[in-house]
mmCIF file of C-alpha atoms in Angstrom:
data_model
loop_
_atom_site.group_PDB
_atom_site.id
_atom_site.type_symbol
_atom_site.label_atom_id
_atom_site.label_comp_id
_atom_site.label_asym_id
_atom_site.label_seq_id
_atom_site.Cartn_x
_atom_site.Cartn_y
_atom_site.Cartn_z
ATOM 1 C CA UNK K 87 185.613 178.687 146.721
ATOM 2 C CA UNK K 88 187.831 180.438 144.159
ATOM 3 C CA UNK K 89 190.900 178.501 145.422
ATOM 4 C CA UNK K 90 188.923 175.318 145.283
ATOM 5 C CA UNK K 91 187.775 175.982 141.680
ATOM 6 C CA UNK K 92 190.958 177.546 140.065
ATOM 7 C CA UNK K 93 194.085 176.639 142.004
ATOM 8 C CA UNK K 94 193.697 173.324 143.833
ATOM 9 C CA UNK K 95 193.205 171.392 140.307
ATOM 10 C CA UNK K 96 196.727 172.242 139.551
ATOM 11 C CA UNK K 97 198.103 170.951 142.680
ATOM 12 C CA UNK K 98 199.968 168.132 140.790
ATOM 13 C CA UNK K 99 201.773 170.523 138.592
ATOM 14 C CA UNK K 100 205.472 171.074 138.982
ATOM 15 C CA UNK K 101 204.874 174.794 139.034
ATOM 16 C CA UNK K 102 202.246 174.584 141.922
ATOM 17 C CA UNK K 103 204.619 175.925 144.499
ATOM 18 C CA UNK K 104 205.596 178.894 142.183
ATOM 19 C CA UNK K 105 201.977 179.744 141.478
ATOM 20 C CA UNK K 106 201.257 179.859 145.390
ATOM 21 C CA UNK K 107 204.238 182.068 145.935
ATOM 22 C CA UNK K 108 203.165 184.418 143.155
ATOM 23 C CA UNK K 109 199.641 184.723 144.183
ATOM 24 C CA UNK K 110 201.021 185.443 147.946
ATOM 25 C CA UNK K 111 203.298 187.980 146.774
ATOM 26 C CA UNK K 112 200.837 189.709 144.579
ATOM 27 C CA UNK K 113 198.153 189.441 147.170
ATOM 28 C CA UNK K 114 200.350 191.076 149.778
ATOM 29 C CA UNK K 115 201.469 194.016 147.630
ATOM 30 C CA UNK K 116 198.637 196.532 148.415
ATOM 31 C CA UNK K 117 198.194 195.606 152.247
ATOM 32 C CA UNK K 118 200.270 196.974 155.082
ATOM 33 C CA UNK K 119 203.126 195.118 156.805
ATOM 34 C CA UNK K 120 201.052 194.435 159.837
ATOM 35 C CA UNK K 121 198.536 192.764 157.840
ATOM 36 C CA UNK K 122 201.263 190.846 155.936
ATOM 37 C CA UNK K 123 202.596 189.621 159.361
ATOM 38 C CA UNK K 124 199.117 188.290 160.157
ATOM 39 C CA UNK K 125 198.960 186.294 157.136
ATOM 40 C CA UNK K 126 202.511 184.975 157.795
ATOM 41 C CA UNK K 127 201.413 183.894 161.185
ATOM 42 C CA UNK K 128 198.372 182.066 159.593
ATOM 43 C CA UNK K 129 200.490 180.303 157.196
ATOM 44 C CA UNK K 130 203.016 179.457 160.094
ATOM 45 C CA UNK K 131 200.064 177.783 161.916
ATOM 46 C CA UNK K 132 199.143 175.689 158.842
ATOM 47 C CA UNK K 133 202.619 174.663 158.830
ATOM 48 C CA UNK K 134 202.659 173.426 162.389
ATOM 49 C CA UNK K 135 199.517 171.726 162.062
ATOM 50 C CA UNK K 136 200.721 169.633 159.153
ATOM 51 C CA UNK K 137 204.015 168.902 160.962
ATOM 52 C CA UNK K 138 202.045 167.563 163.888
ATOM 53 C CA UNK K 139 200.048 165.376 161.675
ATOM 54 C CA UNK K 140 203.044 163.976 160.003
ATOM 55 C CA UNK K 141 204.677 163.313 163.263
ATOM 56 C CA UNK K 142 201.597 161.657 164.531
ATOM 57 C CA UNK K 143 201.505 159.468 161.352
ATOM 58 C CA UNK K 144 205.294 158.566 161.584
ATOM 59 C CA UNK K 145 204.854 157.602 165.189
ATOM 60 C CA UNK K 146 201.962 155.460 164.566
ATOM 61 C CA UNK K 147 203.844 153.820 161.647
ATOM 62 C CA UNK K 148 207.107 153.132 163.491
ATOM 63 C CA UNK K 149 207.110 150.363 166.059
ATOM 64 C CA UNK K 150 208.271 151.645 169.536
ATOM 65 C CA UNK K 151 211.856 150.403 170.389
ATOM 66 C CA UNK K 152 212.336 148.438 173.400
ATOM 67 C CA UNK K 153 215.175 146.902 175.403
ATOM 68 C CA UNK K 154 216.303 143.623 174.510
ATOM 69 C CA UNK K 155 215.581 141.641 177.616
ATOM 70 C CA UNK K 156 214.303 138.455 176.083
ATOM 71 C CA UNK K 157 217.493 136.714 175.774
ATOM 72 C CA UNK K 158 218.820 134.705 178.892
ATOM 73 C CA UNK K 159 221.970 132.780 179.496
ATOM 74 C CA UNK K 160 224.368 135.259 178.022
ATOM 75 C CA UNK K 161 227.303 136.397 180.019
ATOM 76 C CA UNK K 162 227.423 140.027 178.883
ATOM 77 C CA UNK K 163 231.259 139.638 178.739
ATOM 78 C CA UNK K 164 231.564 138.842 182.444
ATOM 79 C CA UNK K 165 233.310 135.479 181.861
ATOM 80 C CA UNK K 166 236.214 137.138 180.003
ATOM 81 C CA UNK K 167 238.487 136.367 182.934
ATOM 82 C CA UNK K 168 238.515 132.660 181.828
ATOM 83 C CA UNK K 169 240.225 133.483 178.544
ATOM 84 C CA UNK K 170 242.870 135.827 179.982
ATOM 85 C CA UNK K 171 246.340 134.605 178.892
ATOM 86 C CA UNK K 172 248.064 136.229 182.140
ATOM 87 C CA UNK K 173 251.161 137.353 180.231
ATOM 88 C CA UNK K 174 252.022 135.023 177.470
ATOM 89 C CA UNK K 175 254.283 137.615 175.808
ATOM 90 C CA UNK K 176 251.828 139.654 173.784
ATOM 91 C CA UNK K 177 253.554 142.853 174.796
ATOM 92 C CA UNK K 178 256.653 142.233 172.628
ATOM 93 C CA UNK K 179 256.656 144.606 169.580
ATOM 94 C CA UNK K 180 259.732 143.600 167.945
#
């Protein structure tokens, strides 16, 4: 409730991340390293959840790529033998 009332209204501020970092640092000063590690793990889980949500939104927005099998009648370069010069002297350098 305190976060919703006092911190979240400033989320659009350019110093919002600095505020959150300062709050986290001051809040972790009086606790042990084990308790700080638990907080770190919780923040890491929040980050993973956000990444999954962003990836899901990205995969829904981007169309799936498929092979181009719709074109027919193309030779795929298999008819290059028709254009071979059979030695008209292109190997002369000078």
